[in-house]
Amino acid sequence: MPIWKRPIDLAQLNSGAPNAITHLGIEFTELGDDFLRGRVPVDDRTKQPYGLLHGGVSVVLAETLGSVGAVYSSPEGWRAVGLDINANHLRAATHGWVTGTARPIHIGKTTQVWQIDMANEAGELTCVSRLTMAMLAPRG
């Protein structure tokens, strides 16, 4: 059974105004009943000075996927804001794309917790992240 409570589609997610997501080249690539997938290029915009994907960029990808997942899995009018995020960097990425898959661990009324696993093009884990979102009721 799908977790999505609002209409969601890839074209809509990829058509945003210029922001950090578009600047870094992040793309939403797949939607499932209980997951959201996106990727970031490993290029001059996203590498640190030693030629590796910047760890902060992995965190941006994780927070992007988890935040979008939280918004679309909550009722209309609710907002989601990041409360806590951690990331364990497991393997360097030096080229290609890193793809993240976000799945909810907990969808509650006041908080949501998302697991985001990121992998290189060979399918090897590069980073695992856990994101806690605070869910804010509509103002009224």
Short mmCIF file of N, CA and C in Angstrom, two decimals:
data_model
loop_
_atom_site.label_atom_id
_atom_site.label_comp_id
_atom_site.label_asym_id
_atom_site.label_seq_id
_atom_site.Cartn_x
_atom_site.Cartn_y
_atom_site.Cartn_z
N MET A 1 0.83 -1.18 0.00
CA MET A 1 0.00 0.00 0.00
C MET A 1 0.88 1.25 0.00
N PRO A 2 0.62 2.20 -0.89
CA PRO A 2 1.45 3.40 -0.97
C PRO A 2 1.40 4.26 0.30
N ILE A 3 2.53 4.84 0.63
CA ILE A 3 2.61 5.73 1.80
C ILE A 3 2.25 7.17 1.45
N TRP A 4 2.14 7.47 0.16
CA TRP A 4 1.96 8.86 -0.28
C TRP A 4 0.53 9.34 -0.02
N LYS A 5 0.42 10.50 0.63
CA LYS A 5 -0.89 11.07 0.95
C LYS A 5 -1.21 12.29 0.08
N ARG A 6 -0.26 12.70 -0.73
CA ARG A 6 -0.44 13.82 -1.66
C ARG A 6 -0.04 13.33 -3.04
N PRO A 7 -0.60 13.95 -4.08
CA PRO A 7 -0.16 13.58 -5.43
C PRO A 7 1.34 13.86 -5.59
N ILE A 8 2.06 12.90 -6.14
CA ILE A 8 3.51 13.02 -6.31
C ILE A 8 3.90 12.37 -7.63
N ASP A 9 4.75 13.06 -8.40
CA ASP A 9 5.28 12.46 -9.63
C ASP A 9 6.66 13.05 -9.90
N LEU A 10 7.45 12.29 -10.64
CA LEU A 10 8.84 12.69 -10.89
C LEU A 10 8.96 13.99 -11.67
N ALA A 11 8.10 14.21 -12.65
CA ALA A 11 8.17 15.44 -13.43
C ALA A 11 8.00 16.66 -12.52
N GLN A 12 7.05 16.57 -11.62
CA GLN A 12 6.81 17.67 -10.67
C GLN A 12 8.03 17.88 -9.77
N LEU A 13 8.60 16.80 -9.26
CA LEU A 13 9.75 16.92 -8.37
C LEU A 13 10.97 17.49 -9.07
N ASN A 14 11.13 17.22 -10.35
CA ASN A 14 12.29 17.68 -11.10
C ASN A 14 12.10 19.04 -11.77
N SER A 15 10.98 19.71 -11.54
CA SER A 15 10.71 20.96 -12.25
C SER A 15 10.79 22.19 -11.36
N GLY A 16 11.51 22.10 -10.26
CA GLY A 16 11.57 23.22 -9.32
C GLY A 16 12.40 24.40 -9.81
N ALA A 17 12.17 25.53 -9.17
CA ALA A 17 12.94 26.74 -9.44
C ALA A 17 14.40 26.50 -8.99
N PRO A 18 15.34 27.29 -9.51
CA PRO A 18 16.74 27.13 -9.10
C PRO A 18 16.91 27.20 -7.58
N ASN A 19 17.66 26.24 -7.05
CA ASN A 19 17.92 26.17 -5.62
C ASN A 19 19.13 25.25 -5.41
N ALA A 20 19.42 24.88 -4.18
CA ALA A 20 20.58 24.03 -3.90
C ALA A 20 20.48 22.70 -4.64
N ILE A 21 19.28 22.16 -4.74
CA ILE A 21 19.08 20.86 -5.39
C ILE A 21 19.47 20.95 -6.87
N THR A 22 18.96 21.96 -7.56
CA THR A 22 19.26 22.09 -8.99
C THR A 22 20.72 22.49 -9.20
N HIS A 23 21.25 23.31 -8.30
CA HIS A 23 22.65 23.74 -8.43
C HIS A 23 23.61 22.55 -8.36
N LEU A 24 23.31 21.58 -7.51
CA LEU A 24 24.17 20.41 -7.36
C LEU A 24 23.87 19.32 -8.39
N GLY A 25 22.82 19.50 -9.18
CA GLY A 25 22.48 18.52 -10.22
C GLY A 25 21.71 17.33 -9.71
N ILE A 26 21.08 17.45 -8.53
CA ILE A 26 20.30 16.34 -7.97
C ILE A 26 19.06 16.12 -8.82
N GLU A 27 18.79 14.85 -9.11
CA GLU A 27 17.62 14.46 -9.91
C GLU A 27 16.83 13.40 -9.15
N PHE A 28 15.52 13.50 -9.19
CA PHE A 28 14.65 12.45 -8.67
C PHE A 28 14.46 11.44 -9.79
N THR A 29 14.67 10.16 -9.50
CA THR A 29 14.69 9.16 -10.57
C THR A 29 13.62 8.08 -10.48
N GLU A 30 13.10 7.81 -9.29
CA GLU A 30 12.14 6.71 -9.17
C GLU A 30 11.28 6.89 -7.93
N LEU A 31 10.01 6.51 -8.08
CA LEU A 31 9.05 6.50 -6.98
C LEU A 31 8.49 5.09 -6.85
N GLY A 32 8.44 4.59 -5.65
CA GLY A 32 7.78 3.32 -5.39
C GLY A 32 6.68 3.53 -4.38
N ASP A 33 6.00 2.48 -4.01
CA ASP A 33 4.94 2.61 -3.02
C ASP A 33 5.46 3.07 -1.67
N ASP A 34 6.71 2.73 -1.35
CA ASP A 34 7.25 3.09 -0.03
C ASP A 34 8.69 3.60 -0.09
N PHE A 35 9.08 4.15 -1.23
CA PHE A 35 10.44 4.70 -1.33
C PHE A 35 10.49 5.80 -2.38
N LEU A 36 11.55 6.60 -2.27
CA LEU A 36 11.85 7.66 -3.22
C LEU A 36 13.33 7.55 -3.54
N ARG A 37 13.67 7.64 -4.82
CA ARG A 37 15.07 7.49 -5.24
C ARG A 37 15.50 8.73 -6.03
N GLY A 38 16.74 9.14 -5.80
CA GLY A 38 17.32 10.25 -6.54
C GLY A 38 18.82 10.08 -6.63
N ARG A 39 19.44 10.93 -7.43
CA ARG A 39 20.88 10.79 -7.62
C ARG A 39 21.54 12.15 -7.73
N VAL A 40 22.85 12.14 -7.50
CA VAL A 40 23.66 13.35 -7.61
C VAL A 40 24.90 13.00 -8.44
N PRO A 41 25.31 13.89 -9.36
CA PRO A 41 26.52 13.61 -10.12
C PRO A 41 27.77 13.84 -9.28
N VAL A 42 28.79 13.07 -9.56
CA VAL A 42 30.10 13.31 -8.95
C VAL A 42 30.89 14.08 -9.98
N ASP A 43 30.88 15.41 -9.85
CA ASP A 43 31.55 16.28 -10.83
C ASP A 43 32.13 17.50 -10.12
N ASP A 44 32.55 18.49 -10.88
CA ASP A 44 33.22 19.65 -10.30
C ASP A 44 32.34 20.41 -9.30
N ARG A 45 31.02 20.32 -9.43
CA ARG A 45 30.13 21.00 -8.47
C ARG A 45 30.09 20.29 -7.14
N THR A 46 30.36 18.99 -7.12
CA THR A 46 30.07 18.19 -5.93
C THR A 46 31.30 17.55 -5.29
N LYS A 47 32.47 17.68 -5.91
CA LYS A 47 33.68 17.08 -5.35
C LYS A 47 34.36 18.04 -4.37
N GLN A 48 35.03 17.45 -3.39
CA GLN A 48 35.89 18.24 -2.50
C GLN A 48 37.27 18.34 -3.15
N PRO A 49 38.19 19.13 -2.58
CA PRO A 49 39.47 19.38 -3.24
C PRO A 49 40.31 18.14 -3.57
N TYR A 50 40.05 17.01 -2.94
CA TYR A 50 40.84 15.80 -3.20
C TYR A 50 40.21 14.90 -4.27
N GLY A 51 39.17 15.41 -4.93
CA GLY A 51 38.58 14.67 -6.04
C GLY A 51 37.50 13.67 -5.66
N LEU A 52 37.08 13.69 -4.41
CA LEU A 52 36.04 12.77 -3.93
C LEU A 52 34.72 13.51 -3.77
N LEU A 53 33.62 12.78 -3.88
CA LEU A 53 32.33 13.39 -3.59
C LEU A 53 32.37 13.97 -2.17
N HIS A 54 32.01 15.21 -2.04
CA HIS A 54 32.02 15.88 -0.74
C HIS A 54 31.00 15.22 0.18
N GLY A 55 31.41 14.91 1.40
CA GLY A 55 30.50 14.29 2.35
C GLY A 55 29.26 15.12 2.59
N GLY A 56 29.41 16.44 2.57
CA GLY A 56 28.25 17.31 2.76
C GLY A 56 27.24 17.18 1.63
N VAL A 57 27.72 16.87 0.44
CA VAL A 57 26.81 16.67 -0.70
C VAL A 57 25.99 15.39 -0.49
N SER A 58 26.62 14.36 0.05
CA SER A 58 25.86 13.15 0.38
C SER A 58 24.76 13.47 1.39
N VAL A 59 25.06 14.32 2.35
CA VAL A 59 24.07 14.72 3.35
C VAL A 59 22.96 15.55 2.70
N VAL A 60 23.32 16.41 1.76
CA VAL A 60 22.29 17.18 1.04
C VAL A 60 21.37 16.23 0.27
N LEU A 61 21.93 15.23 -0.40
CA LEU A 61 21.11 14.26 -1.11
C LEU A 61 20.19 13.54 -0.13
N ALA A 62 20.74 13.09 1.00
CA ALA A 62 19.93 12.37 1.99
C ALA A 62 18.80 13.25 2.52
N GLU A 63 19.11 14.48 2.90
CA GLU A 63 18.07 15.36 3.45
C GLU A 63 17.04 15.73 2.40
N THR A 64 17.46 15.88 1.17
CA THR A 64 16.52 16.18 0.09
C THR A 64 15.53 15.04 -0.07
N LEU A 65 16.02 13.82 -0.17
CA LEU A 65 15.13 12.68 -0.39
C LEU A 65 14.22 12.44 0.81
N GLY A 66 14.78 12.48 2.01
CA GLY A 66 13.97 12.26 3.21
C GLY A 66 12.95 13.35 3.45
N SER A 67 13.33 14.59 3.20
CA SER A 67 12.41 15.71 3.40
C SER A 67 11.25 15.65 2.42
N VAL A 68 11.56 15.39 1.17
CA VAL A 68 10.50 15.28 0.17
C VAL A 68 9.59 14.11 0.51
N GLY A 69 10.18 12.98 0.91
CA GLY A 69 9.37 11.84 1.31
C GLY A 69 8.45 12.18 2.47
N ALA A 70 8.97 12.91 3.45
CA ALA A 70 8.16 13.28 4.61
C ALA A 70 6.99 14.18 4.22
N VAL A 71 7.25 15.15 3.36
CA VAL A 71 6.18 16.06 2.95
C VAL A 71 5.07 15.31 2.23
N TYR A 72 5.44 14.46 1.29
CA TYR A 72 4.42 13.79 0.48
C TYR A 72 3.75 12.61 1.19
N SER A 73 4.31 12.17 2.29
CA SER A 73 3.66 11.11 3.06
C SER A 73 2.87 11.67 4.24
N SER A 74 2.70 12.98 4.27
CA SER A 74 1.91 13.63 5.32
C SER A 74 0.66 14.26 4.70
N PRO A 75 -0.37 14.48 5.52
CA PRO A 75 -1.61 15.07 4.99
C PRO A 75 -1.38 16.48 4.41
N GLU A 76 -2.24 16.86 3.52
CA GLU A 76 -2.20 18.20 2.92
C GLU A 76 -2.16 19.26 4.02
N GLY A 77 -1.31 20.25 3.83
CA GLY A 77 -1.20 21.35 4.79
C GLY A 77 -0.14 21.15 5.85
N TRP A 78 0.28 19.93 6.08
CA TRP A 78 1.33 19.66 7.06
C TRP A 78 2.68 20.03 6.45
N ARG A 79 3.61 20.44 7.30
CA ARG A 79 4.97 20.77 6.86
C ARG A 79 5.95 19.85 7.57
N ALA A 80 7.09 19.67 6.96
CA ALA A 80 8.14 18.82 7.52
C ALA A 80 9.43 19.63 7.59
N VAL A 81 10.07 19.62 8.75
CA VAL A 81 11.36 20.31 8.90
C VAL A 81 12.36 19.36 9.53
N GLY A 82 13.60 19.46 9.08
CA GLY A 82 14.64 18.58 9.60
C GLY A 82 14.91 18.83 11.06
N LEU A 83 15.00 17.75 11.82
CA LEU A 83 15.28 17.82 13.25
C LEU A 83 16.68 17.29 13.56
N ASP A 84 17.06 16.21 12.87
CA ASP A 84 18.37 15.61 13.10
C ASP A 84 18.74 14.77 11.88
N ILE A 85 20.03 14.77 11.55
CA ILE A 85 20.52 13.92 10.47
C ILE A 85 21.91 13.43 10.84
N ASN A 86 22.18 12.18 10.49
CA ASN A 86 23.55 11.68 10.62
C ASN A 86 23.91 10.95 9.34
N ALA A 87 25.19 10.79 9.13
CA ALA A 87 25.66 10.12 7.91
C ALA A 87 26.94 9.37 8.23
N ASN A 88 26.99 8.14 7.78
CA ASN A 88 28.21 7.34 7.87
C ASN A 88 28.74 7.17 6.45
N HIS A 89 29.92 7.72 6.20
CA HIS A 89 30.55 7.66 4.88
C HIS A 89 31.37 6.37 4.82
N LEU A 90 30.99 5.48 3.92
CA LEU A 90 31.56 4.14 3.88
C LEU A 90 32.59 3.92 2.77
N ARG A 91 32.40 4.62 1.65
CA ARG A 91 33.27 4.41 0.49
C ARG A 91 33.28 5.70 -0.32
N ALA A 92 34.44 6.06 -0.83
CA ALA A 92 34.56 7.27 -1.65
C ALA A 92 33.95 7.05 -3.03
N ALA A 93 33.43 8.12 -3.58
CA ALA A 93 32.98 8.12 -4.98
C ALA A 93 33.77 9.20 -5.70
N THR A 94 34.34 8.85 -6.86
CA THR A 94 35.19 9.79 -7.59
C THR A 94 34.67 10.16 -8.97
N HIS A 95 33.63 9.47 -9.43
CA HIS A 95 33.09 9.74 -10.76
C HIS A 95 31.68 9.16 -10.86
N GLY A 96 30.99 9.51 -11.92
CA GLY A 96 29.67 8.94 -12.17
C GLY A 96 28.58 9.57 -11.34
N TRP A 97 27.70 8.73 -10.83
CA TRP A 97 26.55 9.17 -10.05
C TRP A 97 26.51 8.40 -8.74
N VAL A 98 26.00 9.04 -7.71
CA VAL A 98 25.65 8.37 -6.46
C VAL A 98 24.13 8.45 -6.35
N THR A 99 23.52 7.30 -6.14
CA THR A 99 22.07 7.21 -6.06
C THR A 99 21.64 6.91 -4.63
N GLY A 100 20.67 7.68 -4.16
CA GLY A 100 20.14 7.48 -2.82
C GLY A 100 18.72 6.93 -2.87
N THR A 101 18.44 6.03 -1.94
CA THR A 101 17.09 5.48 -1.80
C THR A 101 16.61 5.76 -0.39
N ALA A 102 15.50 6.50 -0.29
CA ALA A 102 14.94 6.88 1.01
C ALA A 102 13.70 6.05 1.30
N ARG A 103 13.69 5.46 2.49
CA ARG A 103 12.54 4.67 2.95
C ARG A 103 12.20 5.09 4.38
N PRO A 104 10.91 5.18 4.68
CA PRO A 104 10.56 5.55 6.06
C PRO A 104 10.77 4.39 7.02
N ILE A 105 11.28 4.71 8.18
CA ILE A 105 11.37 3.76 9.28
C ILE A 105 10.18 3.97 10.21
N HIS A 106 9.76 5.24 10.32
CA HIS A 106 8.64 5.60 11.21
C HIS A 106 7.92 6.79 10.60
N ILE A 107 6.62 6.66 10.42
CA ILE A 107 5.79 7.79 10.00
C ILE A 107 4.78 8.03 11.10
N GLY A 108 5.06 9.02 11.93
CA GLY A 108 4.17 9.36 13.04
C GLY A 108 3.53 10.71 12.85
N LYS A 109 2.70 11.08 13.79
CA LYS A 109 1.99 12.36 13.69
C LYS A 109 2.92 13.55 13.94
N THR A 110 3.89 13.40 14.85
CA THR A 110 4.77 14.52 15.19
C THR A 110 6.19 14.36 14.66
N THR A 111 6.60 13.13 14.35
CA THR A 111 7.94 12.91 13.80
C THR A 111 7.89 11.83 12.72
N GLN A 112 8.87 11.90 11.85
CA GLN A 112 9.12 10.83 10.89
C GLN A 112 10.61 10.54 10.91
N VAL A 113 10.98 9.28 10.69
CA VAL A 113 12.38 8.89 10.61
C VAL A 113 12.56 8.17 9.27
N TRP A 114 13.57 8.61 8.52
CA TRP A 114 13.86 8.06 7.19
C TRP A 114 15.27 7.51 7.15
N GLN A 115 15.43 6.38 6.50
CA GLN A 115 16.73 5.76 6.22
C GLN A 115 17.06 6.03 4.76
N ILE A 116 18.24 6.58 4.51
CA ILE A 116 18.66 6.87 3.13
C ILE A 116 19.98 6.13 2.89
N ASP A 117 19.95 5.19 1.95
CA ASP A 117 21.15 4.45 1.57
C ASP A 117 21.62 4.97 0.23
N MET A 118 22.91 5.31 0.14
CA MET A 118 23.48 5.85 -1.08
C MET A 118 24.53 4.88 -1.62
N ALA A 119 24.52 4.71 -2.95
CA ALA A 119 25.42 3.75 -3.59
C ALA A 119 26.00 4.34 -4.87
N ASN A 120 27.19 3.87 -5.24
CA ASN A 120 27.81 4.28 -6.50
C ASN A 120 27.21 3.48 -7.65
N GLU A 121 27.71 3.70 -8.85
CA GLU A 121 27.16 3.03 -10.03
C GLU A 121 27.39 1.52 -10.02
N ALA A 122 28.34 1.05 -9.23
CA ALA A 122 28.58 -0.39 -9.10
C ALA A 122 27.67 -1.03 -8.05
N GLY A 123 26.82 -0.21 -7.42
CA GLY A 123 25.91 -0.71 -6.40
C GLY A 123 26.53 -0.83 -5.02
N GLU A 124 27.74 -0.30 -4.86
CA GLU A 124 28.42 -0.36 -3.56
C GLU A 124 27.96 0.80 -2.68
N LEU A 125 27.65 0.51 -1.43
CA LEU A 125 27.24 1.56 -0.51
C LEU A 125 28.36 2.58 -0.32
N THR A 126 28.02 3.84 -0.47
CA THR A 126 28.98 4.92 -0.22
C THR A 126 28.67 5.65 1.08
N CYS A 127 27.38 5.67 1.45
CA CYS A 127 26.97 6.41 2.64
C CYS A 127 25.61 5.89 3.09
N VAL A 128 25.41 5.83 4.39
CA VAL A 128 24.10 5.54 4.96
C VAL A 128 23.75 6.70 5.89
N SER A 129 22.50 7.12 5.83
CA SER A 129 22.08 8.27 6.61
C SER A 129 20.72 8.00 7.24
N ARG A 130 20.50 8.62 8.38
CA ARG A 130 19.20 8.56 9.04
C ARG A 130 18.77 9.99 9.33
N LEU A 131 17.55 10.30 8.92
CA LEU A 131 17.00 11.65 9.03
C LEU A 131 15.74 11.62 9.88
N THR A 132 15.69 12.49 10.89
CA THR A 132 14.48 12.66 11.70
C THR A 132 13.85 13.99 11.33
N MET A 133 12.56 13.94 11.01
CA MET A 133 11.80 15.13 10.60
C MET A 133 10.77 15.45 11.69
N ALA A 134 10.64 16.73 11.99
CA ALA A 134 9.55 17.20 12.84
C ALA A 134 8.37 17.54 11.93
N MET A 135 7.21 17.04 12.27
CA MET A 135 6.01 17.28 11.47
C MET A 135 5.20 18.40 12.12
N LEU A 136 4.91 19.42 11.34
CA LEU A 136 4.22 20.61 11.85
C LEU A 136 2.81 20.65 11.29
N ALA A 137 1.84 20.72 12.19
CA ALA A 137 0.43 20.77 11.81
C ALA A 137 0.12 22.08 11.11
N PRO A 138 -0.91 22.08 10.28
CA PRO A 138 -1.29 23.34 9.62
C PRO A 138 -1.59 24.43 10.64
N ARG A 139 -1.19 25.62 10.30
CA ARG A 139 -1.49 26.78 11.16
C ARG A 139 -2.93 27.17 10.93
N GLY A 140 -3.57 27.51 11.99
CA GLY A 140 -4.95 27.86 11.71
C GLY A 140 -5.61 28.52 12.81
#
